Amino acid sequence: MPSDEVTINYRHGLPVITLMLPTRSERCQFTVKPVVTTVGAFLQDVQREDKGIERAEVFATDGSKVSDATLMEVLLMNDFKLVINNKAYSVSPPVKDKLSSEHATEMDDIKSLVHRLFVALHLEDHQIRKERELLQKLDHLKGELLPLEQMKARIMDSADAKTSRLLWVGLALMSTQGGALAWLTWWVYSWDIMEPVTYFITYGSAMAFYAYFVLTKQDYIYPHAKDRQFLHYFYRKSKKQRFNVERYNKLKDDLAEAEESLRRLRQPLQLRLPIQEINNKD
């Protein structure tokens, strides 16, 4: 066996990778745990053992680079190339005996248990760091929204007051019209003369409602018409006050998204905390 060849042997069920360290000119063995060790972790161990290694990468036989996040278990299923500095080593992992179905199921259970233990050991730190980031983001968004909320409240009060005044003006005009028609019918002219006038007034109102539908593609329903007029006053006032509605909506969406993320982060299922069981009915 050449001294600079990379070999892989299994010892106590774990793969042992033996390779030549270029600076120290000696062979070194690395025992890896294929279920939890990644390619990146293995390469870091090699570089840590020999400080003279400036480049350590793994490539597939077709020349494509293997990601550092790939598990060693996946890497050892096929041949690969290990590049250390400027020298490439062709590595052929030994073929493992096929496991029985019971042994394979047992190995899957062990892998699942190892993964759950890894998550349990590292989850708390991740949760705390993520929660701190979300809380800082919430404080920042609320600080940006506060002056916008105050400006929006003033604009909404102004638009609501103008809309209410318009409604009262409409009621006053309708009352004036009704009083004028009654006065012309009973005191100035007669119903024979005023009847065609009222007909054309009614027909003109119908034309106005139809024109509203043509322009807005909506029926003339009083609550909808009021909301439409309110939005008209709101956006016109916002433009004068230089209130950025798009930026306000974007901040509100970001705030809702951050609050939802924080709520989901604090859920008992996400934190792997015990949930209070509901008493079974007798």
Tab-separated table of C-alpha atoms in Angstrom:
chain	number	residue	atom	x	y	z
A	1	MET	CA	0.000	0.000	0.000
A	2	PRO	CA	1.456	3.407	-0.947
A	3	SER	CA	2.182	5.618	2.027
A	4	ASP	CA	0.255	8.547	0.613
A	5	GLU	CA	-2.893	6.584	-0.209
A	6	VAL	CA	-6.145	7.444	1.578
A	7	THR	CA	-7.739	4.347	3.068
A	8	ILE	CA	-11.016	3.722	4.850
A	9	ASN	CA	-11.567	0.846	7.258
A	10	TYR	CA	-14.379	0.090	9.657
A	11	ARG	CA	-13.519	-0.383	13.306
A	12	HIS	CA	-16.235	-1.111	15.853
A	13	GLY	CA	-18.809	-0.127	13.253
A	14	LEU	CA	-17.288	3.330	12.633
A	15	PRO	CA	-15.293	4.344	9.549
A	16	VAL	CA	-11.615	5.182	10.150
A	17	ILE	CA	-10.063	7.377	7.445
A	18	THR	CA	-6.279	7.202	7.223
A	19	LEU	CA	-4.393	9.815	5.182
A	20	MET	CA	-0.980	11.443	4.909
A	21	LEU	CA	-0.542	14.876	6.489
A	22	PRO	CA	1.506	16.914	3.988
A	23	THR	CA	3.406	19.137	6.442
A	24	ARG	CA	4.140	16.562	9.107
A	25	SER	CA	4.770	13.757	6.570
A	26	GLU	CA	3.029	11.198	8.709
A	27	ARG	CA	-0.142	9.196	8.399
A	28	CYS	CA	-3.035	10.114	10.661
A	29	GLN	CA	-6.295	8.302	11.409
A	30	PHE	CA	-9.639	10.075	11.732
A	31	THR	CA	-12.591	8.240	13.226
A	32	VAL	CA	-15.835	9.797	12.075
A	33	LYS	CA	-19.416	9.354	13.160
A	34	PRO	CA	-21.198	9.164	9.815
A	35	VAL	CA	-24.652	9.797	11.223
A	36	VAL	CA	-23.841	13.221	12.720
A	37	THR	CA	-20.484	14.255	11.183
A	38	THR	CA	-20.619	16.393	8.046
A	39	VAL	CA	-18.045	16.720	5.289
A	40	GLY	CA	-17.233	20.243	6.480
A	41	ALA	CA	-16.602	19.040	10.049
A	42	PHE	CA	-14.308	16.277	8.802
A	43	LEU	CA	-12.283	18.710	6.661
A	44	GLN	CA	-11.983	21.091	9.614
A	45	ASP	CA	-10.607	18.241	11.730
A	46	VAL	CA	-8.001	17.521	9.043
A	47	GLN	CA	-6.947	21.174	8.811
A	48	ARG	CA	-6.876	21.450	12.585
A	49	GLU	CA	-4.521	18.456	12.766
A	50	ASP	CA	-2.145	19.920	10.168
A	51	LYS	CA	-1.943	23.739	10.166
A	52	GLY	CA	-0.073	23.653	6.844
A	53	ILE	CA	-3.174	22.549	4.947
A	54	GLU	CA	-4.557	25.615	3.189
A	55	ARG	CA	-7.100	23.848	0.990
A	56	ALA	CA	-9.210	20.806	1.771
A	57	GLU	CA	-12.170	19.904	-0.432
A	58	VAL	CA	-14.158	16.858	-1.513
A	59	PHE	CA	-15.340	16.243	-5.064
A	60	ALA	CA	-17.534	13.575	-6.594
A	61	THR	CA	-16.155	11.357	-9.348
A	62	ASP	CA	-17.849	13.558	-11.964
A	63	GLY	CA	-15.922	16.624	-10.737
A	64	SER	CA	-18.769	18.338	-8.872
A	65	LYS	CA	-17.949	19.709	-5.425
A	66	VAL	CA	-19.550	18.000	-2.432
A	67	SER	CA	-21.293	20.412	-0.063
A	68	ASP	CA	-19.846	20.862	3.416
A	69	ALA	CA	-23.302	20.147	4.849
A	70	THR	CA	-23.372	16.624	3.370
A	71	LEU	CA	-23.290	13.871	5.971
A	72	MET	CA	-20.306	11.535	5.896
A	73	GLU	CA	-22.731	8.630	5.751
A	74	VAL	CA	-23.888	9.844	2.333
A	75	LEU	CA	-20.330	10.553	1.158
A	76	LEU	CA	-19.113	7.053	2.039
A	77	MET	CA	-21.745	5.433	-0.162
A	78	ASN	CA	-19.776	6.170	-3.339
A	79	ASP	CA	-16.230	6.821	-4.545
A	80	PHE	CA	-14.971	10.395	-4.221
A	81	LYS	CA	-11.861	12.567	-4.533
A	82	LEU	CA	-10.196	14.236	-1.552
A	83	VAL	CA	-8.151	17.313	-2.481
A	84	ILE	CA	-5.561	18.500	0.070
A	85	ASN	CA	-3.667	21.599	-0.995
A	86	ASN	CA	-2.856	20.835	-4.655
A	87	LYS	CA	-2.924	17.037	-4.471
A	88	ALA	CA	-5.979	14.911	-5.225
A	89	TYR	CA	-6.593	11.459	-3.715
A	90	SER	CA	-9.021	8.966	-5.205
A	91	VAL	CA	-10.902	7.276	-2.392
A	92	SER	CA	-12.930	4.078	-2.722
A	93	PRO	CA	-14.881	3.331	0.475
A	94	PRO	CA	-15.280	-0.390	1.222
A	95	VAL	CA	-18.688	-1.870	0.538
A	96	LYS	CA	-20.531	-2.571	3.751
A	97	ASP	CA	-22.569	-5.710	4.146
A	98	LYS	CA	-26.252	-5.207	3.591
A	99	LEU	CA	-28.115	-4.972	6.847
A	100	SER	CA	-31.092	-7.131	7.612
A	101	SER	CA	-34.471	-5.427	7.752
A	102	GLU	CA	-34.561	-5.650	11.559
A	103	HIS	CA	-31.037	-4.253	11.876
A	104	ALA	CA	-31.844	-1.498	9.384
A	105	THR	CA	-34.938	-0.538	11.370
A	106	GLU	CA	-32.866	-0.488	14.552
A	107	MET	CA	-30.271	1.751	12.896
A	108	ASP	CA	-33.013	4.135	11.713
A	109	ASP	CA	-34.330	4.325	15.269
A	110	ILE	CA	-30.829	5.083	16.554
A	111	LYS	CA	-30.386	7.813	13.929
A	112	SER	CA	-33.718	9.338	14.884
A	113	LEU	CA	-32.757	9.251	18.565
A	114	VAL	CA	-29.379	10.876	17.878
A	115	HIS	CA	-31.059	13.614	15.862
A	116	ARG	CA	-33.596	14.285	18.625
A	117	LEU	CA	-30.838	14.433	21.230
A	118	PHE	CA	-28.859	16.858	19.074
A	119	VAL	CA	-31.923	19.092	18.657
A	120	ALA	CA	-32.719	18.936	22.376
A	121	LEU	CA	-29.173	19.930	23.354
A	122	HIS	CA	-28.948	22.858	20.939
A	123	LEU	CA	-32.561	23.997	20.790
A	124	GLU	CA	-32.574	26.178	23.890
A	125	ASP	CA	-29.674	28.375	22.745
A	126	HIS	CA	-31.207	28.708	19.299
A	127	GLN	CA	-34.610	29.615	20.759
A	128	ILE	CA	-33.135	32.275	23.050
A	129	ARG	CA	-31.048	33.813	20.257
A	130	LYS	CA	-33.978	33.796	17.824
A	131	GLU	CA	-36.354	35.262	20.418
A	132	ARG	CA	-33.883	38.062	21.188
A	133	GLU	CA	-33.588	38.880	17.483
A	134	LEU	CA	-37.374	38.971	17.061
A	135	LEU	CA	-37.845	41.184	20.129
A	136	GLN	CA	-35.243	43.638	18.824
A	137	LYS	CA	-36.960	43.651	15.439
A	138	LEU	CA	-40.337	44.297	17.088
A	139	ASP	CA	-38.960	47.232	19.070
A	140	HIS	CA	-37.412	48.702	15.915
A	141	LEU	CA	-40.634	48.326	13.894
A	142	LYS	CA	-42.783	49.791	16.668
A	143	GLY	CA	-40.429	52.743	16.939
A	144	GLU	CA	-40.770	53.445	13.209
A	145	LEU	CA	-44.538	52.958	13.281
A	146	LEU	CA	-45.260	55.240	16.242
A	147	PRO	CA	-44.985	58.608	14.386
A	148	LEU	CA	-46.778	57.118	11.384
A	149	GLU	CA	-49.615	55.864	13.583
A	150	GLN	CA	-50.026	59.323	15.115
A	151	MET	CA	-50.080	60.981	11.687
A	152	LYS	CA	-52.528	58.376	10.386
A	153	ALA	CA	-54.880	58.973	13.330
A	154	ARG	CA	-54.959	62.717	12.602
A	155	ILE	CA	-55.607	62.128	8.897
A	156	MET	CA	-58.380	59.620	9.658
A	157	ASP	CA	-60.081	62.070	12.033
A	158	SER	CA	-59.982	64.782	9.370
A	159	ALA	CA	-61.296	62.453	6.638
A	160	ASP	CA	-64.057	61.144	8.900
A	161	ALA	CA	-65.152	64.689	9.788
A	162	LYS	CA	-65.294	65.717	6.115
A	163	THR	CA	-67.252	62.582	5.207
A	164	SER	CA	-69.768	63.236	8.000
A	165	ARG	CA	-70.181	66.844	6.880
A	166	LEU	CA	-70.814	65.668	3.312
A	167	LEU	CA	-73.535	63.289	4.525
A	168	TRP	CA	-75.259	66.048	6.476
A	169	VAL	CA	-75.013	68.379	3.450
A	170	GLY	CA	-76.660	65.688	1.330
A	171	LEU	CA	-79.481	65.345	3.847
A	172	ALA	CA	-79.938	69.120	3.914
A	173	LEU	CA	-80.105	69.309	0.119
A	174	MET	CA	-82.658	66.496	-0.061
A	175	SER	CA	-84.783	68.200	2.607
A	176	THR	CA	-84.555	71.511	0.725
A	177	GLN	CA	-85.551	69.799	-2.508
A	178	GLY	CA	-88.550	68.151	-0.867
A	179	GLY	CA	-89.665	71.424	0.728
A	180	ALA	CA	-89.255	73.305	-2.570
A	181	LEU	CA	-91.335	70.754	-4.485
A	182	ALA	CA	-94.082	70.866	-1.841
A	183	TRP	CA	-94.148	74.673	-1.883
A	184	LEU	CA	-94.327	74.776	-5.705
A	185	THR	CA	-97.038	72.107	-5.784
A	186	TRP	CA	-99.483	73.524	-3.185
A	187	TRP	CA	-98.782	77.252	-3.099
A	188	VAL	CA	-97.361	78.352	-6.455
A	189	TYR	CA	-98.475	75.877	-9.120
A	190	SER	CA	-100.598	72.723	-9.154
A	191	TRP	CA	-99.834	69.008	-9.244
A	192	ASP	CA	-100.634	68.919	-12.974
A	193	ILE	CA	-97.716	71.214	-13.617
A	194	MET	CA	-95.299	69.742	-11.026
A	195	GLU	CA	-95.870	66.090	-11.912
A	196	PRO	CA	-93.620	66.163	-15.021
A	197	VAL	CA	-91.005	68.060	-13.011
A	198	THR	CA	-90.886	65.373	-10.304
A	199	TYR	CA	-90.762	62.688	-13.018
A	200	PHE	CA	-87.673	64.215	-14.632
A	201	ILE	CA	-86.072	64.724	-11.198
A	202	THR	CA	-86.601	61.013	-10.474
A	203	TYR	CA	-85.284	60.041	-13.912
A	204	GLY	CA	-82.266	62.310	-13.423
A	205	SER	CA	-81.523	60.631	-10.068
A	206	ALA	CA	-81.679	57.216	-11.739
A	207	MET	CA	-79.213	58.420	-14.393
A	208	ALA	CA	-76.882	59.715	-11.667
A	209	PHE	CA	-76.938	56.320	-9.875
A	210	TYR	CA	-76.250	54.538	-13.177
A	211	ALA	CA	-73.355	56.894	-13.912
A	212	TYR	CA	-71.952	56.076	-10.451
A	213	PHE	CA	-72.070	52.370	-11.355
A	214	VAL	CA	-70.367	52.995	-14.720
A	215	LEU	CA	-67.535	54.939	-13.085
A	216	THR	CA	-66.995	52.804	-9.979
A	217	LYS	CA	-68.266	49.362	-11.109
A	218	GLN	CA	-70.221	49.226	-7.825
A	219	ASP	CA	-73.851	49.657	-6.871
A	220	TYR	CA	-74.748	52.867	-5.091
A	221	ILE	CA	-75.038	51.476	-1.561
A	222	TYR	CA	-74.848	54.119	1.146
A	223	PRO	CA	-72.243	52.426	3.410
A	224	HIS	CA	-70.028	51.626	0.400
A	225	ALA	CA	-70.391	55.146	-0.973
A	226	LYS	CA	-69.485	56.562	2.450
A	227	ASP	CA	-66.364	54.362	2.669
A	228	ARG	CA	-65.354	55.342	-0.850
A	229	GLN	CA	-65.657	59.032	-0.041
A	230	PHE	CA	-63.739	58.509	3.200
A	231	LEU	CA	-60.849	56.872	1.291
A	232	HIS	CA	-60.890	59.719	-1.205
A	233	TYR	CA	-60.460	62.296	1.563
A	234	PHE	CA	-57.907	60.079	3.364
A	235	TYR	CA	-55.565	59.676	0.385
A	236	ARG	CA	-55.889	63.298	-0.626
A	237	LYS	CA	-54.993	64.404	2.924
A	238	SER	CA	-52.174	61.837	3.055
A	239	LYS	CA	-50.644	63.291	-0.085
A	240	LYS	CA	-50.758	66.784	1.383
A	241	GLN	CA	-49.275	65.632	4.698
A	242	ARG	CA	-46.666	63.461	2.881
A	243	PHE	CA	-47.871	60.346	4.663
A	244	ASN	CA	-46.313	57.310	2.902
A	245	VAL	CA	-49.140	54.765	2.846
A	246	GLU	CA	-47.059	52.076	1.112
A	247	ARG	CA	-44.273	52.318	3.688
A	248	TYR	CA	-46.825	52.237	6.506
A	249	ASN	CA	-48.458	49.083	5.092
A	250	LYS	CA	-45.050	47.447	4.631
A	251	LEU	CA	-44.105	48.147	8.254
A	252	LYS	CA	-47.459	46.806	9.451
A	253	ASP	CA	-46.957	43.598	7.450
A	254	ASP	CA	-43.426	43.173	8.826
A	255	LEU	CA	-44.711	43.755	12.364
A	256	ALA	CA	-47.478	41.169	11.957
A	257	GLU	CA	-44.999	38.674	10.508
A	258	ALA	CA	-42.556	39.199	13.385
A	259	GLU	CA	-45.312	38.848	15.987
A	260	GLU	CA	-46.527	35.633	14.352
A	261	SER	CA	-42.979	34.254	14.273
A	262	LEU	CA	-42.543	35.097	17.956
A	263	ARG	CA	-45.884	33.481	18.808
A	264	ARG	CA	-44.962	30.298	16.967
A	265	LEU	CA	-41.513	30.301	18.570
A	266	ARG	CA	-43.050	30.412	22.038
A	267	GLN	CA	-45.530	27.593	21.402
A	268	PRO	CA	-45.030	24.560	23.668
A	269	LEU	CA	-44.673	22.227	20.670
A	270	GLN	CA	-41.935	24.407	19.162
A	271	LEU	CA	-40.081	24.581	22.479
A	272	ARG	CA	-40.481	20.824	23.098
A	273	LEU	CA	-42.093	21.661	26.453
A	274	PRO	CA	-44.646	19.370	28.141
A	275	ILE	CA	-48.245	20.237	27.384
A	276	GLN	CA	-50.829	19.978	30.128
A	277	GLU	CA	-52.911	16.932	29.328
A	278	ILE	CA	-56.686	17.176	29.248
A	279	ASN	CA	-58.387	14.903	31.725
A	280	ASN	CA	-60.187	12.084	29.988
A	281	LYS	CA	-63.913	12.033	30.407
A	282	ASP	CA	-65.245	9.273	32.602
